[in-house]
Amino acid sequence: DIQMTQTPSSMPASLGERVTISCRASQGISNYLNWYQQKPDGTIKPLIYYTSNLQSGVPSRFSGSGSGTDYSLTISSLEPEDFAMYYCQQYDSSPNTFGAGTKLELK
Amino acid sequence: QVQLKESGPGLMQPSETLSLTCTVSGFSLTSNGVGWVRQPLGKGLVWMGTIWAGGSTNYNSAVQSRLSISRDTSKSQVFLKMNSLQPEDTGTYYCARHGDSYAHPYWYFDFWGPGTMVTVSS
């Protein structure tokens, strides 16, 4: 199975700050990479698909990039509702696998 | 609008068989696949298996021997059955809709249910 390593595992940040979450695959995944947000109540919201395509309705402060084994999710200016867990998911090979998550916390 | 909702027993005993139902609305099960994803307590997400729009299934090899996913399209319901439960099966179980390959890739979960907690304990 492809292992997805997310860094950092937790990140204290301030409102208005620009943050980047990284996701590294154990082998190349050809941009087959999605991002999801999970709120403390467990609600999961899709954010980005195929590396950089924004889900409809997701604010433009979210963006994704990457290639090969290294991918990232950037939030350009943190809003209060952005403090949550973030997961990457690869679907280059079966089984699709998720990263362990990054917890974005208010500093 | 598209909605998914999981239901099932909250508490199970070891060795029992878990049965969960995902009831969907706002789309047809013959148009999109539905997958099950679980989240052990305090841990990350793990895909368990999927039933596709055509009715075929794919399972994660980690649970394949214990897992069965089926559906009733007339009732807009997808079912998960997993036998030989162990305490490590404790967690939140989500059903999620797959993309249809036109708007979104097949392996993108574009709508999720709220999840249902399952505790396996004697």
Short mmCIF file of N, CA, C and O in Angstrom, two decimals, chain A residues 1 34-36 38 42-50 55 87 89 91 94-96 98-100, chain B residues 37 39 43-47 59-61 94 98 103-114:
data_model
loop_
_atom_site.label_atom_id
_atom_site.label_comp_id
_atom_site.label_asym_id
_atom_site.label_seq_id
_atom_site.Cartn_x
_atom_site.Cartn_y
_atom_site.Cartn_z
N ASP A 1 0.83 -1.18 0.00
CA ASP A 1 0.00 0.00 0.00
C ASP A 1 0.88 1.25 0.00
O ASP A 1 1.95 1.26 0.60
N ASN A 34 -6.22 13.99 -3.30
CA ASN A 34 -7.35 14.81 -2.85
C ASN A 34 -7.11 15.30 -1.43
O ASN A 34 -6.31 14.72 -0.69
N TRP A 35 -7.84 16.35 -1.05
CA TRP A 35 -7.78 16.90 0.30
C TRP A 35 -9.17 17.02 0.90
O TRP A 35 -10.13 17.40 0.20
N TYR A 36 -9.26 16.74 2.21
CA TYR A 36 -10.52 16.83 2.93
C TYR A 36 -10.28 17.57 4.25
O TYR A 36 -9.19 17.53 4.83
N GLN A 38 -11.88 17.92 8.21
CA GLN A 38 -12.77 17.32 9.21
C GLN A 38 -12.89 18.25 10.40
O GLN A 38 -11.89 18.62 11.01
N GLY A 42 -16.84 15.85 13.67
CA GLY A 42 -16.70 14.69 12.79
C GLY A 42 -17.10 14.94 11.35
O GLY A 42 -16.82 14.09 10.49
N THR A 43 -17.73 16.04 11.08
CA THR A 43 -18.17 16.34 9.71
C THR A 43 -16.99 16.45 8.76
O THR A 43 -16.02 17.16 9.06
N ILE A 44 -17.07 15.73 7.65
CA ILE A 44 -15.99 15.74 6.66
C ILE A 44 -16.45 16.47 5.40
O ILE A 44 -17.54 16.20 4.88
N LYS A 45 -15.60 17.38 4.96
CA LYS A 45 -15.93 18.21 3.79
C LYS A 45 -14.82 18.05 2.75
O LYS A 45 -13.63 18.17 3.07
N PRO A 46 -15.18 17.76 1.51
CA PRO A 46 -14.16 17.68 0.47
C PRO A 46 -13.69 19.08 0.09
O PRO A 46 -14.47 20.02 0.05
N LEU A 47 -12.39 19.23 -0.18
CA LEU A 47 -11.83 20.54 -0.49
C LEU A 47 -11.26 20.62 -1.90
O LEU A 47 -11.57 21.53 -2.66
N ILE A 48 -10.38 19.67 -2.23
CA ILE A 48 -9.60 19.74 -3.47
C ILE A 48 -9.46 18.35 -4.05
O ILE A 48 -9.24 17.39 -3.31
N TYR A 49 -9.60 18.24 -5.38
CA TYR A 49 -9.40 16.96 -6.04
C TYR A 49 -8.36 17.09 -7.14
O TYR A 49 -8.14 18.18 -7.68
N TYR A 50 -7.74 15.95 -7.45
CA TYR A 50 -6.67 15.88 -8.46
C TYR A 50 -5.66 17.01 -8.27
O TYR A 50 -5.37 17.78 -9.18
N GLN A 55 -13.05 22.21 -4.92
CA GLN A 55 -14.45 21.78 -4.86
C GLN A 55 -15.34 23.02 -4.93
O GLN A 55 -15.03 24.07 -4.35
N TYR A 87 -6.90 16.09 5.83
CA TYR A 87 -6.39 14.80 5.38
C TYR A 87 -6.15 14.83 3.89
O TYR A 87 -6.97 15.34 3.12
N GLN A 89 -5.48 12.26 0.51
CA GLN A 89 -5.86 10.92 0.06
C GLN A 89 -5.26 10.68 -1.32
O GLN A 89 -5.44 11.49 -2.23
N TYR A 91 -5.08 8.26 -4.75
CA TYR A 91 -5.87 7.24 -5.43
C TYR A 91 -5.16 6.77 -6.71
O TYR A 91 -5.79 6.35 -7.67
N SER A 94 -4.53 1.02 -5.72
CA SER A 94 -5.45 0.45 -4.75
C SER A 94 -4.67 -0.32 -3.68
O SER A 94 -3.71 -1.03 -4.01
N PRO A 95 -5.06 -0.16 -2.42
CA PRO A 95 -6.20 0.63 -1.96
C PRO A 95 -5.86 2.12 -1.89
O PRO A 95 -4.71 2.48 -1.63
N ASN A 96 -6.85 2.97 -2.13
CA ASN A 96 -6.60 4.39 -1.89
C ASN A 96 -6.32 4.55 -0.40
O ASN A 96 -6.89 3.82 0.43
N PHE A 98 -5.20 7.32 2.99
CA PHE A 98 -5.23 8.67 3.53
C PHE A 98 -3.98 8.91 4.39
O PHE A 98 -3.42 7.97 4.97
N GLY A 99 -3.61 10.18 4.50
CA GLY A 99 -2.60 10.56 5.47
C GLY A 99 -3.17 10.51 6.87
O GLY A 99 -4.39 10.37 7.05
N ALA A 100 -2.32 10.64 7.86
CA ALA A 100 -2.74 10.56 9.26
C ALA A 100 -3.39 11.84 9.76
O ALA A 100 -3.96 11.86 10.86
N VAL B 37 -15.87 4.32 4.77
CA VAL B 37 -14.59 4.75 5.32
C VAL B 37 -14.72 4.74 6.83
O VAL B 37 -15.71 5.25 7.36
N GLN B 39 -12.93 5.40 10.79
CA GLN B 39 -11.94 6.18 11.51
C GLN B 39 -11.83 5.64 12.93
O GLN B 39 -12.68 5.91 13.77
N LYS B 43 -7.73 8.42 15.34
CA LYS B 43 -6.82 8.11 14.25
C LYS B 43 -7.37 8.62 12.92
O LYS B 43 -8.35 9.34 12.88
N GLY B 44 -6.68 8.25 11.86
CA GLY B 44 -7.03 8.76 10.54
C GLY B 44 -8.07 7.91 9.84
O GLY B 44 -8.66 7.00 10.39
N LEU B 45 -8.30 8.23 8.58
CA LEU B 45 -9.35 7.62 7.77
C LEU B 45 -8.82 6.41 7.01
O LEU B 45 -7.69 6.43 6.50
N VAL B 46 -9.65 5.38 6.95
CA VAL B 46 -9.27 4.16 6.23
C VAL B 46 -10.43 3.74 5.34
O VAL B 46 -11.54 3.49 5.83
N TRP B 47 -10.18 3.66 4.05
CA TRP B 47 -11.19 3.16 3.13
C TRP B 47 -11.38 1.67 3.33
O TRP B 47 -10.43 0.90 3.40
N TYR B 59 -12.96 -4.13 -2.29
CA TYR B 59 -12.72 -4.12 -0.86
C TYR B 59 -11.23 -3.89 -0.58
O TYR B 59 -10.36 -4.30 -1.35
N ASN B 60 -10.98 -3.27 0.57
CA ASN B 60 -9.61 -3.17 1.05
C ASN B 60 -9.18 -4.56 1.50
O ASN B 60 -9.88 -5.21 2.27
N SER B 61 -8.03 -5.00 1.05
CA SER B 61 -7.57 -6.36 1.38
C SER B 61 -7.42 -6.56 2.88
O SER B 61 -7.49 -7.68 3.37
N TYR B 94 -18.14 5.96 8.23
CA TYR B 94 -18.74 6.92 7.31
C TYR B 94 -19.09 6.24 5.99
O TYR B 94 -18.33 5.39 5.50
N HIS B 98 -18.92 8.52 -4.20
CA HIS B 98 -17.82 8.67 -5.14
C HIS B 98 -18.17 9.66 -6.24
O HIS B 98 -19.34 9.81 -6.59
N ALA B 103 -17.93 15.19 -13.26
CA ALA B 103 -17.69 16.36 -12.42
C ALA B 103 -16.45 16.15 -11.54
O ALA B 103 -15.67 17.07 -11.32
N HIS B 104 -16.29 14.93 -11.06
CA HIS B 104 -15.19 14.63 -10.14
C HIS B 104 -14.63 13.24 -10.45
O HIS B 104 -15.35 12.39 -10.93
N PRO B 105 -13.36 13.02 -10.09
CA PRO B 105 -12.79 11.69 -10.30
C PRO B 105 -13.56 10.62 -9.51
O PRO B 105 -14.16 10.92 -8.47
N TYR B 106 -13.52 9.40 -10.01
CA TYR B 106 -14.18 8.29 -9.32
C TYR B 106 -13.74 8.18 -7.87
O TYR B 106 -14.55 7.92 -6.99
N TRP B 107 -12.45 8.35 -7.60
CA TRP B 107 -11.91 8.12 -6.27
C TRP B 107 -11.87 9.39 -5.43
O TRP B 107 -11.02 9.53 -4.54
N TYR B 108 -12.79 10.29 -5.69
CA TYR B 108 -12.96 11.50 -4.88
C TYR B 108 -14.30 11.38 -4.20
O TYR B 108 -15.32 11.17 -4.85
N PHE B 109 -14.29 11.47 -2.87
CA PHE B 109 -15.52 11.37 -2.12
C PHE B 109 -16.13 12.76 -2.00
O PHE B 109 -15.66 13.57 -1.20
N ASP B 110 -17.14 13.05 -2.82
CA ASP B 110 -17.63 14.42 -2.91
C ASP B 110 -18.77 14.76 -1.97
O ASP B 110 -19.14 15.92 -1.82
N PHE B 111 -19.34 13.75 -1.31
CA PHE B 111 -20.32 13.97 -0.25
C PHE B 111 -20.13 12.88 0.79
O PHE B 111 -19.93 11.72 0.44
N TRP B 112 -20.26 13.28 2.07
CA TRP B 112 -20.07 12.36 3.18
C TRP B 112 -21.28 12.37 4.10
O TRP B 112 -21.93 13.41 4.29
N GLY B 113 -21.55 11.23 4.73
CA GLY B 113 -22.51 11.20 5.80
C GLY B 113 -21.89 11.73 7.08
O GLY B 113 -20.66 11.93 7.13
N PRO B 114 -22.69 11.93 8.11
CA PRO B 114 -22.17 12.46 9.38
C PRO B 114 -21.38 11.44 10.17
O PRO B 114 -20.67 11.80 11.11
#
